[in-house]
Short mmCIF file of C-alpha atoms in Angstrom, two decimals:
data_model
loop_
_atom_site.label_atom_id
_atom_site.label_comp_id
_atom_site.label_asym_id
_atom_site.label_seq_id
_atom_site.Cartn_x
_atom_site.Cartn_y
_atom_site.Cartn_z
CA UNK A 1023 0.00 0.00 0.00
CA UNK A 1024 1.25 3.47 -0.88
CA UNK A 1025 2.25 5.41 2.20
CA UNK A 1026 3.66 8.85 3.01
CA UNK A 1027 4.86 9.63 6.53
CA UNK A 1028 5.90 13.04 7.84
CA UNK A 1029 7.89 13.88 10.95
CA UNK A 1030 7.80 15.54 13.33
CA UNK A 1031 4.04 16.09 13.71
CA UNK A 1032 4.70 19.48 15.27
CA UNK A 1033 7.77 21.71 15.53
CA UNK A 1034 8.30 24.87 17.51
CA UNK A 1035 11.28 27.05 16.52
CA UNK A 1036 12.66 30.37 17.62
CA UNK A 1037 13.04 32.98 14.90
CA UNK A 1038 16.34 32.33 13.12
CA UNK A 1039 16.61 28.72 14.34
CA UNK A 1040 17.07 26.52 11.25
CA UNK A 1041 15.62 23.00 11.06
CA UNK A 1042 14.43 20.27 8.70
CA UNK A 1043 11.13 18.50 8.12
CA UNK A 1044 11.13 14.89 6.95
CA UNK A 1045 8.87 13.09 4.49
CA UNK A 1046 9.42 9.37 3.93
CA UNK A 1047 7.51 7.51 1.26
CA UNK A 1048 6.77 3.95 0.17
CA UNK A 1049 4.95 4.06 -3.15
CA UNK A 1050 4.82 2.19 -6.42
CA UNK A 1051 5.81 4.29 -9.38
CA UNK A 1052 6.58 7.73 -7.91
CA UNK A 1053 5.83 10.42 -10.46
CA UNK A 1054 6.91 13.35 -8.34
CA UNK A 1055 7.19 14.47 -4.72
CA UNK A 1056 5.28 17.64 -3.88
CA UNK A 1057 5.59 20.06 -0.99
CA UNK A 1058 2.72 22.37 -0.02
CA UNK A 1059 2.18 24.97 2.66
CA UNK A 1060 -1.27 25.18 4.27
CA UNK A 1061 -2.57 27.93 6.52
CA UNK A 1062 -5.53 27.19 8.83
CA UNK A 1063 -8.81 26.86 6.94
CA UNK A 1064 -7.16 27.49 3.56
CA UNK A 1065 -6.26 25.33 0.58
CA UNK A 1066 -2.69 24.02 0.20
CA UNK A 1067 -0.28 26.42 -1.52
CA UNK A 1068 2.16 24.80 -3.95
CA UNK A 1069 5.84 25.13 -3.02
CA UNK A 1070 7.97 22.57 -4.90
CA UNK A 1071 7.93 19.45 -7.04
CA UNK A 1072 10.92 17.09 -7.10
CA UNK A 1073 11.11 14.39 -9.74
CA UNK A 1074 14.36 12.48 -9.28
CA UNK A 1075 16.73 11.50 -6.48
CA UNK A 1076 19.39 14.12 -5.93
CA UNK A 1077 17.20 16.98 -7.12
CA UNK A 1078 17.08 20.14 -5.01
CA UNK A 1079 14.89 23.24 -5.22
CA UNK A 1080 14.98 26.50 -3.29
CA UNK A 1081 12.57 29.33 -2.60
CA UNK A 1082 13.46 32.10 -0.18
CA UNK A 1083 14.20 30.41 3.17
CA UNK A 1084 13.03 26.96 2.01
CA UNK A 1085 15.03 24.22 0.31
CA UNK A 1086 13.63 20.83 -0.67
CA UNK A 1087 15.73 17.74 -1.39
CA UNK A 1088 14.84 14.23 -2.56
CA UNK A 1089 16.37 10.77 -2.14
CA UNK A 1090 14.98 7.41 -3.21
CA UNK A 1091 13.15 6.97 0.09
CA UNK A 1092 12.57 10.40 1.58
CA UNK A 1093 12.45 14.13 1.08
CA UNK A 1094 13.53 16.94 3.37
CA UNK A 1095 12.28 20.50 3.63
CA UNK A 1096 15.02 22.63 5.13
CA UNK A 1097 14.02 25.94 6.68
CA UNK A 1098 16.86 28.42 7.11
CA UNK A 1099 16.54 31.31 9.59
CA UNK A 1100 12.73 31.03 9.79
CA UNK A 1101 10.46 33.98 10.52
CA UNK A 1102 7.08 34.00 12.29
CA UNK A 1103 5.34 34.28 8.90
CA UNK A 1104 6.70 30.80 8.04
CA UNK A 1105 4.33 29.35 10.66
CA UNK A 1106 1.97 26.95 8.87
CA UNK A 1107 1.38 23.26 8.24
CA UNK A 1108 3.73 21.80 5.64
CA UNK A 1109 2.36 18.89 3.64
CA UNK A 1110 4.24 16.52 1.40
CA UNK A 1111 2.56 14.36 -1.21
CA UNK A 1112 3.62 11.61 -3.60
CA UNK A 1113 2.21 11.76 -7.11
CA UNK A 1114 1.18 8.28 -8.20
CA UNK A 1115 -0.36 6.97 -11.40
CA UNK A 1116 -4.05 6.10 -11.04
CA UNK A 1117 -6.28 5.13 -13.93
CA UNK A 1118 -5.05 7.41 -16.68
CA UNK A 1119 -3.96 10.22 -14.43
CA UNK A 1120 -2.03 11.15 -11.32
CA UNK A 1121 -3.27 11.27 -7.74
CA UNK A 1122 -1.55 12.81 -4.75
CA UNK A 1123 -1.10 10.71 -1.62
CA UNK A 1124 -0.47 13.06 1.30
CA UNK A 1125 1.21 12.74 4.65
CA UNK A 1126 -0.52 14.17 7.71
CA UNK A 1127 1.71 17.24 7.73
CA UNK A 1128 4.15 18.99 10.06
CA UNK A 1129 2.69 21.91 12.00
CA UNK A 1130 5.42 24.54 12.28
CA UNK A 1131 5.29 27.39 14.78
CA UNK A 1132 8.01 30.06 14.64
CA UNK A 1133 8.21 32.35 17.65
CA UNK A 1134 9.93 35.68 18.18
CA UNK B 735 -4.06 34.22 -14.80
CA UNK B 736 -7.06 33.12 -12.75
CA UNK B 737 -6.47 30.62 -9.96
CA UNK B 738 -8.71 27.77 -8.83
CA UNK B 739 -11.98 28.95 -7.31
CA UNK B 740 -14.54 26.99 -5.27
CA UNK B 741 -18.06 27.66 -4.08
CA UNK B 742 -19.58 27.90 -1.62
CA UNK B 743 -17.02 28.75 1.05
CA UNK B 744 -18.99 27.17 3.88
CA UNK B 745 -22.01 24.88 3.97
CA UNK B 746 -24.08 23.35 6.74
CA UNK B 747 -26.28 20.33 6.01
CA UNK B 748 -28.10 17.70 8.01
CA UNK B 749 -27.55 13.97 7.88
CA UNK B 750 -29.23 12.32 4.88
CA UNK B 751 -29.27 15.44 2.73
CA UNK B 752 -27.45 15.88 -0.58
CA UNK B 753 -24.84 18.53 -1.42
CA UNK B 754 -23.20 19.91 -4.57
CA UNK B 755 -19.85 21.66 -4.46
CA UNK B 756 -18.40 23.59 -7.40
CA UNK B 757 -14.93 24.24 -8.76
CA UNK B 758 -13.52 26.35 -11.57
CA UNK B 759 -10.09 25.25 -12.72
CA UNK B 760 -7.10 27.50 -13.22
CA UNK B 761 -6.90 29.13 -16.63
CA UNK B 762 -5.42 26.69 -19.17
CA UNK B 763 -5.87 23.58 -16.98
CA UNK B 764 -7.98 20.69 -18.25
CA UNK B 765 -7.84 18.23 -15.34
CA UNK B 766 -9.63 18.54 -12.01
CA UNK B 767 -9.10 16.43 -8.88
CA UNK B 768 -11.13 16.43 -5.68
CA UNK B 769 -9.82 15.76 -2.19
CA UNK B 770 -11.38 15.45 1.28
CA UNK B 771 -9.44 16.80 4.24
CA UNK B 772 -10.63 15.92 7.75
CA UNK B 773 -9.41 18.04 10.64
CA UNK B 774 -5.76 17.37 11.45
CA UNK B 775 -5.28 15.04 8.48
CA UNK B 776 -3.77 15.29 5.03
CA UNK B 777 -6.08 15.52 2.02
CA UNK B 778 -7.49 12.20 0.73
CA UNK B 779 -7.97 11.68 -3.01
CA UNK B 780 -11.62 11.26 -4.03
CA UNK B 781 -11.44 11.24 -7.85
CA UNK B 782 -10.07 12.99 -10.92
CA UNK B 783 -11.81 14.23 -14.07
CA UNK B 784 -10.34 14.70 -17.52
CA UNK B 785 -12.27 15.36 -20.72
CA UNK B 786 -15.52 15.14 -18.78
CA UNK B 787 -14.84 11.57 -17.62
CA UNK B 788 -13.75 10.10 -14.30
CA UNK B 789 -10.09 9.24 -14.65
CA UNK B 790 -9.15 7.60 -11.35
CA UNK B 791 -10.91 7.16 -8.02
CA UNK B 792 -9.87 6.77 -4.40
CA UNK B 793 -11.52 4.70 -1.65
CA UNK B 794 -14.78 6.60 -1.50
CA UNK B 795 -18.29 5.07 -1.82
CA UNK B 796 -20.49 5.62 -4.89
CA UNK B 797 -22.54 8.28 -3.09
CA UNK B 798 -19.58 10.54 -3.92
CA UNK B 799 -19.94 11.43 -7.59
CA UNK B 800 -18.79 14.16 -9.90
CA UNK B 801 -19.05 15.92 -13.20
CA UNK B 802 -16.73 17.88 -15.43
CA UNK B 803 -18.07 20.37 -17.95
CA UNK B 804 -16.71 21.38 -21.37
CA UNK B 805 -15.15 24.51 -19.84
CA UNK B 806 -13.24 22.17 -17.44
CA UNK B 807 -15.17 23.32 -14.36
CA UNK B 808 -16.36 20.54 -12.09
CA UNK B 809 -18.91 19.54 -9.47
CA UNK B 810 -18.68 17.16 -6.54
CA UNK B 811 -21.98 15.64 -5.40
CA UNK B 812 -22.42 13.79 -2.16
CA UNK B 813 -25.69 11.94 -1.46
CA UNK B 814 -27.05 10.65 1.84
CA UNK B 815 -24.71 12.78 3.92
CA UNK B 816 -23.18 11.23 7.03
CA UNK B 817 -21.64 12.96 10.03
CA UNK B 818 -18.17 11.74 8.96
CA UNK B 819 -18.52 13.67 5.70
CA UNK B 820 -17.82 16.86 7.64
CA UNK B 821 -14.51 18.08 6.21
CA UNK B 822 -12.76 20.61 4.00
CA UNK B 823 -13.32 19.66 0.36
CA UNK B 824 -10.53 20.72 -1.94
CA UNK B 825 -10.43 20.98 -5.69
CA UNK B 826 -7.11 20.95 -7.57
CA UNK B 827 -6.47 21.62 -11.23
CA UNK B 828 -3.54 20.56 -13.38
CA UNK B 829 -2.40 21.02 -16.93
CA UNK B 830 -2.54 17.54 -18.42
CA UNK B 831 -3.54 14.14 -17.16
CA UNK B 832 -1.00 11.34 -17.13
CA UNK B 833 1.95 13.61 -17.77
CA UNK B 834 4.95 13.10 -15.49
CA UNK B 835 5.24 16.81 -14.72
CA UNK B 836 1.78 17.97 -13.69
CA UNK B 837 1.70 20.08 -10.59
CA UNK B 838 -1.72 20.28 -8.96
CA UNK B 839 -2.86 23.70 -7.77
CA UNK B 840 -5.51 23.87 -5.08
CA UNK B 841 -8.48 26.12 -4.50
CA UNK B 842 -9.42 27.60 -1.12
CA UNK B 843 -11.77 24.74 -0.30
CA UNK B 844 -15.37 24.35 0.84
CA UNK B 845 -15.92 23.68 4.54
CA UNK B 846 -18.85 21.23 4.87
CA UNK B 847 -20.45 20.63 8.25
CA UNK B 848 -22.97 17.81 8.60
CA UNK B 849 -25.23 17.96 11.67
#
């Protein structure tokens, strides 16, 4: 069965304190690993897609990396506005299209 | 460029009723997927529509059904509502079905409460 697991479930950081979020996956036929940011009561906001092991992508204070079994979202010198839930999802072939299988997310709180 | 829009924003129904949720895809996107997100959980895939046909389905009962229209907008219908159907319903659009590189972009969601 396809499975995506995120850790930790929750993370509290001080402003400027860098850290990493983990996403491990066990899926058949990975067609991409997605990272989203979700604010309370809102839809997920697309951050990155990674397609092959060794790939890295960056956006402001965020950097995503991918291996054959897991992905990391590194947050460098976070600010309070980075507080949100970060979701990762594996894109998997279903029928003729792709579906996203999500983890349960990491709830990040950045404090002053 | 217009993003994904959903309506209504919030909805309250009672058990046994039926509900229709609507989604307009992002400009230029021809594929729509629907997800259910319970509180504290990640979104769960319901189904995907491409060229007005269902193109993949998750583990949801037949009382969850959908439509896609020629302009690529979509509806999600849920019959015989149950309390456990209370959730945030998300619509996502993407450029092309079955393509390796097809990021899915989400709308703001519809919050459904079943009493």
